[in-house]
Coordinates of C-alpha atoms in Angstrom, one line a residue:
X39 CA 72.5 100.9 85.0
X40 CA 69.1 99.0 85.8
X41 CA 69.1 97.2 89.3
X42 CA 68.8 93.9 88.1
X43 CA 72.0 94.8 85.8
X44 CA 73.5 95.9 89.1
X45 CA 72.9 92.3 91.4
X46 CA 73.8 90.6 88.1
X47 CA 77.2 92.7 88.1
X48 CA 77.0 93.1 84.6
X49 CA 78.5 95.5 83.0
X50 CA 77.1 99.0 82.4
X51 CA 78.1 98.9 79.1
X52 CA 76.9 95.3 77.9
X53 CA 79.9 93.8 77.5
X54 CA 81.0 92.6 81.3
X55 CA 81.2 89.2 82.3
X56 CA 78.8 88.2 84.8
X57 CA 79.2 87.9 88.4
X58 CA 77.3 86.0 90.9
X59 CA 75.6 88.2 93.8
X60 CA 78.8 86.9 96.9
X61 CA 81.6 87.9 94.1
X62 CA 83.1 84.8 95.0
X63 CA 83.7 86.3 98.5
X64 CA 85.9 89.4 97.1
X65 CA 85.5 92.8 99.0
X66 CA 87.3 95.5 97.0
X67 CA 88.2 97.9 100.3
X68 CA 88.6 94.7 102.8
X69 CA 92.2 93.8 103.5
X70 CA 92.2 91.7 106.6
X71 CA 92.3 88.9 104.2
X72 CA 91.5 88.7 100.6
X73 CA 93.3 86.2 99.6
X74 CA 91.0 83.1 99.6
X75 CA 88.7 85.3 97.6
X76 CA 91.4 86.1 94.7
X77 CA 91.9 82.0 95.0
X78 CA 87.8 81.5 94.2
X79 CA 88.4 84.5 91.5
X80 CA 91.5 83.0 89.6
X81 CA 89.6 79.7 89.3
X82 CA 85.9 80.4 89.0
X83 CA 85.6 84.1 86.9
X84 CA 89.3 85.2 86.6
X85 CA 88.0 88.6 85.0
X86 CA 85.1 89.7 86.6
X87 CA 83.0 93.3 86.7
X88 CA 82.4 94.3 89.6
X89 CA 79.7 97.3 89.3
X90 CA 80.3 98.3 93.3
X91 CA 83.6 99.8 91.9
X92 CA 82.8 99.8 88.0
X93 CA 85.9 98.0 87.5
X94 CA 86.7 95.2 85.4
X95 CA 88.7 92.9 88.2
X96 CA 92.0 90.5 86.3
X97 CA 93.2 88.1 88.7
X98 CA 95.4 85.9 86.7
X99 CA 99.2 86.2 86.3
X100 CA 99.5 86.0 82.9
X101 CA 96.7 88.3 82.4
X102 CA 97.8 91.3 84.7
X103 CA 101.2 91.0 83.4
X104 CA 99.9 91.0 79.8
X105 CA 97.9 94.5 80.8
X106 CA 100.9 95.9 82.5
X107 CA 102.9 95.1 79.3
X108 CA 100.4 96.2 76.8
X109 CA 100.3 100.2 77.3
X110 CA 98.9 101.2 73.9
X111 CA 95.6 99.4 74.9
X112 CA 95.8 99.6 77.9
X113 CA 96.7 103.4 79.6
X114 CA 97.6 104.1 83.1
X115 CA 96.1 107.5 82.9
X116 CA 93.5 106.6 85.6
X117 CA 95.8 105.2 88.2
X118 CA 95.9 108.0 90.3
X119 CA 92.1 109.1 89.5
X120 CA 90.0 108.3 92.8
X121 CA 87.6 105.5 93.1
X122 CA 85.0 107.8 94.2
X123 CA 84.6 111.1 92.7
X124 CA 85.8 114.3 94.6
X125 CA 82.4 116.0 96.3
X126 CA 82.0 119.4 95.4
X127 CA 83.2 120.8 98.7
X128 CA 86.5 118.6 97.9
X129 CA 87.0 120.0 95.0
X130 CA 86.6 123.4 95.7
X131 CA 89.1 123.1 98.5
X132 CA 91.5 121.8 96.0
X133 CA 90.8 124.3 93.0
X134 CA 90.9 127.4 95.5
X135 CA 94.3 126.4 96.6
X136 CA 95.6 125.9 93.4
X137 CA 96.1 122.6 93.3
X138 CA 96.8 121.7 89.5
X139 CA 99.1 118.0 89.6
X140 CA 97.6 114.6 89.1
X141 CA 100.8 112.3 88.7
X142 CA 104.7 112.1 88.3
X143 CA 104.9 109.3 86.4
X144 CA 102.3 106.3 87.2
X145 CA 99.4 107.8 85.4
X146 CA 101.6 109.3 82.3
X147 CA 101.6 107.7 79.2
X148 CA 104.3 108.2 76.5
X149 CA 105.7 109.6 74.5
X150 CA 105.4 112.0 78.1
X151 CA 106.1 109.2 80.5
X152 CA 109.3 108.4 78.5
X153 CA 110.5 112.1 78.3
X154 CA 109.8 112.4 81.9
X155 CA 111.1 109.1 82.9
X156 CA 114.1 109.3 81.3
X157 CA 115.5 112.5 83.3
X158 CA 114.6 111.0 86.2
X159 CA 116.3 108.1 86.2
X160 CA 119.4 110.3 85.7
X161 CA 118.9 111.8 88.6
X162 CA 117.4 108.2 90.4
X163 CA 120.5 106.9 90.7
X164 CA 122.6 103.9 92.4
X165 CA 125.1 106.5 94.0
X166 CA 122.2 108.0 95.7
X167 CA 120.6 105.0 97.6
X168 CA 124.4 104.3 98.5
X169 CA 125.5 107.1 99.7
X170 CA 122.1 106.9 101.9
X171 CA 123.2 103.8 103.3
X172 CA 124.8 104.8 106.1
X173 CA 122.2 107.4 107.3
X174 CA 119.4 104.4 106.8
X175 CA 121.7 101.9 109.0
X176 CA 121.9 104.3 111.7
X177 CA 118.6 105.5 111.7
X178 CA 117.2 101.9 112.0
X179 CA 119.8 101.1 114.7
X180 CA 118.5 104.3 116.8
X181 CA 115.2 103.3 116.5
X182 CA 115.6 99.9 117.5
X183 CA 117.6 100.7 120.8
X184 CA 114.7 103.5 121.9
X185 CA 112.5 100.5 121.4
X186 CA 114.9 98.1 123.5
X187 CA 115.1 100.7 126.1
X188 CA 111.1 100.2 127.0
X189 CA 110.6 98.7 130.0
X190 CA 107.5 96.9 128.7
X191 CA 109.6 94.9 126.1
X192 CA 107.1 94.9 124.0
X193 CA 107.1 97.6 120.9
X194 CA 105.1 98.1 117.2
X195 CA 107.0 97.6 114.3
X196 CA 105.0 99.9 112.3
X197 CA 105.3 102.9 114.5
X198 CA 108.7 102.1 116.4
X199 CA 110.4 101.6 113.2
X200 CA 108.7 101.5 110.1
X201 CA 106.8 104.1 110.0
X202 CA 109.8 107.2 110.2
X203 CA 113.1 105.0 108.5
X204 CA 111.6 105.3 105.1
X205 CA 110.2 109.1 105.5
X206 CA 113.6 110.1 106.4
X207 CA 114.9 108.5 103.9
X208 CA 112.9 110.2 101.2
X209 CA 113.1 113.5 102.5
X210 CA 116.7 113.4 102.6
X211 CA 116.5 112.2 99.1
X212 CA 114.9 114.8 97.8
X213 CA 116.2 117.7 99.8
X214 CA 113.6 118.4 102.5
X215 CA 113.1 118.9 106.0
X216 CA 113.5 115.5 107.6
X217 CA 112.2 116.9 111.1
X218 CA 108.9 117.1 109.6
X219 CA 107.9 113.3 109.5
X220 CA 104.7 113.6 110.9
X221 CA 103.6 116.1 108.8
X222 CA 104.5 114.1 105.5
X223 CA 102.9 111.2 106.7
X224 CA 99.1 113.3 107.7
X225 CA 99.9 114.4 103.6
X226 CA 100.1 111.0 102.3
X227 CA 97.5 109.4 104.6
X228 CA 95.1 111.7 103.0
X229 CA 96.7 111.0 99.5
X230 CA 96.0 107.0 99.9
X231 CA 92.0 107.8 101.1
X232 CA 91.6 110.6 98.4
X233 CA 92.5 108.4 95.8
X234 CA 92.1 104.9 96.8
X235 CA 89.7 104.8 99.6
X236 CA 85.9 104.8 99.9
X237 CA 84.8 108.1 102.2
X238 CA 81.7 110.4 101.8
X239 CA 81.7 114.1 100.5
X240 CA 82.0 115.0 104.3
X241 CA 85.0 112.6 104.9
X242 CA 86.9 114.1 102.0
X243 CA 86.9 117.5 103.5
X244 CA 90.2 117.9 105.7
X245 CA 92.0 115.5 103.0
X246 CA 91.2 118.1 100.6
X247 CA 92.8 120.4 102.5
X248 CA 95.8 118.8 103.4
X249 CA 96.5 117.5 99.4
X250 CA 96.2 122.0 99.4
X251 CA 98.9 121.8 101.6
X252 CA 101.1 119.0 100.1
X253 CA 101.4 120.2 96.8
X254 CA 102.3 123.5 97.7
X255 CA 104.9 122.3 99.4
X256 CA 105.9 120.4 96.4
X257 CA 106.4 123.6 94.1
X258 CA 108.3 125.7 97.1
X259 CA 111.1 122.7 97.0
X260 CA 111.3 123.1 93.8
X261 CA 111.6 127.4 93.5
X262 CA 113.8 126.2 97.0
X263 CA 116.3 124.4 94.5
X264 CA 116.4 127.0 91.9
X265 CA 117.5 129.7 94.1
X266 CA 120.1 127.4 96.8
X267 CA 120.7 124.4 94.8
X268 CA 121.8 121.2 96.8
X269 CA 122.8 117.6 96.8
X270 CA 119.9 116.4 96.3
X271 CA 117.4 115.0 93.8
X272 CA 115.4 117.8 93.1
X273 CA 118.5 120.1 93.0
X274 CA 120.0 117.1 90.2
X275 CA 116.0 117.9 88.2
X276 CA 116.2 121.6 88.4
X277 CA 119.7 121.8 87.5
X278 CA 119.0 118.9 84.3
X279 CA 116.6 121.2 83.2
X280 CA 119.0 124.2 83.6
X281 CA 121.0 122.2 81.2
X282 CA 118.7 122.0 78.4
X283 CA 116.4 118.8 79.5
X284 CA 112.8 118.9 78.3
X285 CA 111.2 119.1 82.2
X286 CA 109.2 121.7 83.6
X287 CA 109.0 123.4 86.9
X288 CA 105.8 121.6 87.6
X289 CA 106.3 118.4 85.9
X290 CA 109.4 118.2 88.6
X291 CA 106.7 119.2 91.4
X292 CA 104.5 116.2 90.1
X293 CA 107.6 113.8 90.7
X294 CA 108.0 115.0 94.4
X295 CA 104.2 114.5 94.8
X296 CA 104.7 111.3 93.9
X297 CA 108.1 109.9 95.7
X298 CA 106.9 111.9 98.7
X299 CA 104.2 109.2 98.9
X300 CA 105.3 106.0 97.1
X301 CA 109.2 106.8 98.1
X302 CA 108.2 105.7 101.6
X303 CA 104.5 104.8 102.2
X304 CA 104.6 100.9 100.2
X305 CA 108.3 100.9 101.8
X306 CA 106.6 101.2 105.5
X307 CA 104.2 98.6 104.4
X308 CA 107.4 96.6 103.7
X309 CA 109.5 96.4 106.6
X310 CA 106.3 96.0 108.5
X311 CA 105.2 92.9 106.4
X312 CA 108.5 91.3 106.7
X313 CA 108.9 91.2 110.2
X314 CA 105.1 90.2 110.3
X315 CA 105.2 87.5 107.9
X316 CA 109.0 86.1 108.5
X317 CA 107.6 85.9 112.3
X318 CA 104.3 84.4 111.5
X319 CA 106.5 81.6 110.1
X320 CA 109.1 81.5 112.8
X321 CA 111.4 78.5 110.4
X322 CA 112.0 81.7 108.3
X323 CA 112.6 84.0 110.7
X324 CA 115.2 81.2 112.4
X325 CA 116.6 81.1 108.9
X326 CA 117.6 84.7 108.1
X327 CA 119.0 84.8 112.1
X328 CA 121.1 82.0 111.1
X329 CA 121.8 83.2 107.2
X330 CA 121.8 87.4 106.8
X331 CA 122.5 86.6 103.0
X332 CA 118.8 85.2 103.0
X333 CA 117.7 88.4 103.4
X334 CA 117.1 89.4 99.7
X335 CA 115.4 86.4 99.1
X336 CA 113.0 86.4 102.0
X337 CA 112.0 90.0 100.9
X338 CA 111.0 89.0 97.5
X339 CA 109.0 86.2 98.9
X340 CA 107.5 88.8 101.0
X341 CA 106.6 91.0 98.2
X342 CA 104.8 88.4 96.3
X343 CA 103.2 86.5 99.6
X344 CA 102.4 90.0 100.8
X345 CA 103.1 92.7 98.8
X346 CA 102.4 96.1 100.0
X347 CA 100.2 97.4 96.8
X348 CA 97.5 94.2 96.1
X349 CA 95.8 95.8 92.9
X350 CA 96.3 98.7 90.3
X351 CA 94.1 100.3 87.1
X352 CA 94.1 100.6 83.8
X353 CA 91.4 101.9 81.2
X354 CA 90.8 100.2 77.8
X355 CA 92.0 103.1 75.2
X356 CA 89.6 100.1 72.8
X357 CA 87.4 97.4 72.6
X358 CA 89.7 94.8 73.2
X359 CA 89.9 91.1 75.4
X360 CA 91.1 89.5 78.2
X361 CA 91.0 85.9 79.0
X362 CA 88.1 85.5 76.6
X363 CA 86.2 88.3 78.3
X364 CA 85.4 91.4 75.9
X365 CA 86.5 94.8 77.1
X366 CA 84.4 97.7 75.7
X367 CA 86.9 101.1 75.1
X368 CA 86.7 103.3 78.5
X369 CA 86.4 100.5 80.4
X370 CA 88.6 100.6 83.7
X371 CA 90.0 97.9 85.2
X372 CA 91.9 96.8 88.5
X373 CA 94.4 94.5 88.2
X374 CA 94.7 92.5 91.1
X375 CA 98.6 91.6 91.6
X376 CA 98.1 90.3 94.8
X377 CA 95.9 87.6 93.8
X378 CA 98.6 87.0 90.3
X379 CA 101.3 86.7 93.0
X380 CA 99.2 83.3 94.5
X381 CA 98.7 82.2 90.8
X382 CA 99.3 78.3 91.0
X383 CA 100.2 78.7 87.3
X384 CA 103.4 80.9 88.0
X385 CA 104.1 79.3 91.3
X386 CA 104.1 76.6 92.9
X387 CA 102.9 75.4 96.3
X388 CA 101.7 79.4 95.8
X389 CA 100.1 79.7 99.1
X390 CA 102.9 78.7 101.2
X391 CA 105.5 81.0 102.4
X392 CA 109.2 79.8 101.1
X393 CA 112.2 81.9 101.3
X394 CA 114.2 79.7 99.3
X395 CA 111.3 79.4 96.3
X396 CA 113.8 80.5 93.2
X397 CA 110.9 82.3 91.1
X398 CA 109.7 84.5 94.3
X399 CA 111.6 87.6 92.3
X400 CA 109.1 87.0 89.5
X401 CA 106.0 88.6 91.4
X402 CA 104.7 91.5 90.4
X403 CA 104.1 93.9 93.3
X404 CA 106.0 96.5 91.7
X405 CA 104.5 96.4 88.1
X406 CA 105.5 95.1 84.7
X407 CA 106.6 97.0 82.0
X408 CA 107.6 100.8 81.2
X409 CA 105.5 101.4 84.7
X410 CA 107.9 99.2 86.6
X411 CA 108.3 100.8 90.2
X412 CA 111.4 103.6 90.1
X413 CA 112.3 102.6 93.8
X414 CA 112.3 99.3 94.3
X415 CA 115.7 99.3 94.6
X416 CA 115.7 101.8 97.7
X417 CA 112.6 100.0 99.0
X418 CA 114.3 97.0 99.3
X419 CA 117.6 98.3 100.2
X420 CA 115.9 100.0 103.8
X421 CA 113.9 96.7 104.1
X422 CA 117.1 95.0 103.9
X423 CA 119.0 96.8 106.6
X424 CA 116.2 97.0 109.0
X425 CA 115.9 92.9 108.6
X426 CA 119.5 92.8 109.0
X427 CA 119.9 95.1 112.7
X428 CA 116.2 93.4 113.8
X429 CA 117.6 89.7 113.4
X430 CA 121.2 90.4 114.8
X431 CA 120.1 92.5 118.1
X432 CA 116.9 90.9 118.7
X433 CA 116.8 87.7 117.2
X434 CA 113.9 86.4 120.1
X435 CA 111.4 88.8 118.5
X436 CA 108.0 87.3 118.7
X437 CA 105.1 88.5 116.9
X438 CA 101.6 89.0 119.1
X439 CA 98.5 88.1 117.8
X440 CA 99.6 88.4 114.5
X441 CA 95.7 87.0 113.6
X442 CA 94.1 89.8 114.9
X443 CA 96.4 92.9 113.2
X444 CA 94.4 95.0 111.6
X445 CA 94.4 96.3 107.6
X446 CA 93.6 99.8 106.2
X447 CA 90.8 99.7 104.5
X448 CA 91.6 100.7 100.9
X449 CA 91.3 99.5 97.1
X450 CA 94.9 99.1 96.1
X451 CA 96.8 99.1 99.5
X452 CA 97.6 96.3 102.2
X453 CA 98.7 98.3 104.7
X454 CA 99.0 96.9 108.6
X455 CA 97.9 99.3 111.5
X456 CA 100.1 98.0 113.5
X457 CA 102.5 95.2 113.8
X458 CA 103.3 94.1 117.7
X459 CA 106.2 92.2 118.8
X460 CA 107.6 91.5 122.2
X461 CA 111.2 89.7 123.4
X462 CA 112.9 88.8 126.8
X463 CA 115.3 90.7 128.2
X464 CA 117.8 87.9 128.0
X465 CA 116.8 87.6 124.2
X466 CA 117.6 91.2 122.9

């Protein structure tokens, strides 16, 4: 690409629509707050290239939802690929150690996704997030008193109580060892900046070496289950594929690499952005004290005034369009669902918070389409409960300096460091 062709931000290819050197104020790893740039985006270049990324950026509802839907021209296979190449010390770290899996299910494309998808489903079931329940209720309660017991009365949300409910969660689900939280967490912090983030060869290093570690540990649950069985999900995969089902040992692998990270990391994010948000706007907080069944509703508000994942890929499989703007065949693009959430054209007022806006459920933080999040039902089951115990036992909680928290930076992921609240004694 020539340098004027870069400042231009045209794209590579010839085809790209034109972007003015500020990108209408857009930052693609900034997270503090993009939102009044995907407002100038949405009304002055709703699909834009942006060369710093090579991606084609689709702010619109209609149009991310129209990508999402239309998987024959537009594959997920690069949803998992990392935004900046692997160095080569990276990726000999990662070939030594045998590391051979790319995706459970987000960056397949059928007819695989839908083989894969199918079995499990089966074993993704309803019975299993509710006979969680009780675990998740009582693990949120625990965590809430050894917060309550601190003599500060202040706490974090994120690392008090969002940060182990949903790792637990998932580990029980699958059949591991739930006194390893830490350790799952340093494995999907390094997934998120292998793949999403923005780090040198050099910064890639002890990622590389921990995704080593992660996926190994991925294919000893799943000899683990062959040999002892369980009551788990990955015993329910092994044992469907004992039964004649068309999965592999290391397609099942792939799914545990992939609910070990998206069964709790966006689900973190979650509970973390509820309490944040509903606190920020202290009517809705006052609300769901007063009204628990209000609960659902503010967490779909939540998800589309702050979801946890803000924008996603695709690659053009041909030439093709969107909104007017020509798409040449390889072309990637990063559909921002963040900014479609704010679309005045879906809904309205779209920049104010309403817990009682009866389209909120239409956002599109978890996908569209065959891709459509697996777990949103447990993610918003845990963010449930813990809304439920936080606004029963400490319905005082104040949020501090909710302005100042800062985001991870990170193409695809709004993720808080840190959410801290405080209360009164007499309030808890």
């Amino acid at each position: 690409m020539s340098s004027s062709n870069v400042a231009a931000g045209v794209c590579p290819m010839g085809h790209g629509a034109t972007a003015p050197a500020d990108h209408h104020g857009f930052e693609p790893f900034t997270m503090e707050n993009p939102f009044p740039s995907y407002t100038n985006l949405r009304n002055e270049q709703p699909v834009m290239f942006d060369e710093r990324v090579g991606l084609y950026v689709v702010t619109r509802y209609h149009d991310v939802k129209a990508v999402f839907e239309d998987w024959e021209t537009f594959s997920s296979e690069n949803a998992q690929a990392p935004v900046r190449k692997r160095g080569p010390q990276a990726t000999k770290i990662m070939n030594d150690g045998g590391f051979t899996t790319y995706s459970g299910l987000s960056a397949r494309r059928p007819p695989e996704h839908t083989r894969i998808r199918a079995i499990a489903q089966k074993a993704f079931t309803p019975r299993r997030f509710k006979a969680l329940e009780p675990s998740i209720r009582a693990n949120v309660i625990e965590s809430i008193e050894t917060m309550l017991a601190r003599e500060s009365n202040t706490g974090d949300i994120v690392k008090d109580l969002a940060y182990a409910i949903p790792t637990i969660t998932i580990l029980t689900l699958i059949g591991a060892d739930v006194s390893q939280v830490d350790t799952y967490k340093r494995w999907s912090d390094s997934r998120a900046a292998m793949t999403w983030g923005d780090l040198s060869d050099e910064e890639q290093i002890p990622h590389a070496h921990n995704l080593v570690e992660y996926w190994a540990e991925c294919m000893r649950l799943v000899a683990h289950a062959h040999e002892h069985g369980g009551d788990n999900l990955t015993a329910d995969l092994v044992k469907a594929q004992s039964e004649g089902a068309e999965i592999t040992d290391h397609e099942i692998a792939s799914l545990l690499y992939s609910l070990l990270f998206a069964g709790h990391e966006t689900t973190t994010t979650l509970i973390s952005n509820c309490v944040r948000v509903l606190l920020a706007h202290r009517e809705a907080w006052e609300q769901v004290v007063q009204n628990p069944k209000a609960i659902p509703a503010a967490i779909d508000e939540v998800l589309r005034y702050a979801g946890s994942i803000v924008g996603w890929r695709r690659k053009a499989l041909k030439d093709t369009e969107v909104a007017g703007v020509k798409i040449p065949e390889g072309a990637e693009l990063l559909l921002l669902m963040g900014a479609a959430n704010r679309d005045e054209a879906r809904f309205e007022d779209p920049e104010t918070f309403d817990i009682a806006r009866t389209n909120a459920r239409e956002h599109l933080s978890f996908g569209f389409g065959i891709h459509y999040c697996l777990g949103n039902m447990l993610a918003k089951l845990q963010a449930k409960i813990a809304l439920e115990e936080l606004t029963s036992r400490i319905p005082g909680l104040e949020l501090i300096d909710g302005e100042g928290i800062e985001f991870r930076k990170n193409l695809s992921f709004r993720v808080p460091e840190y959410v801290n609240v405080s209360w009164k004694e007499s309030q808890a």
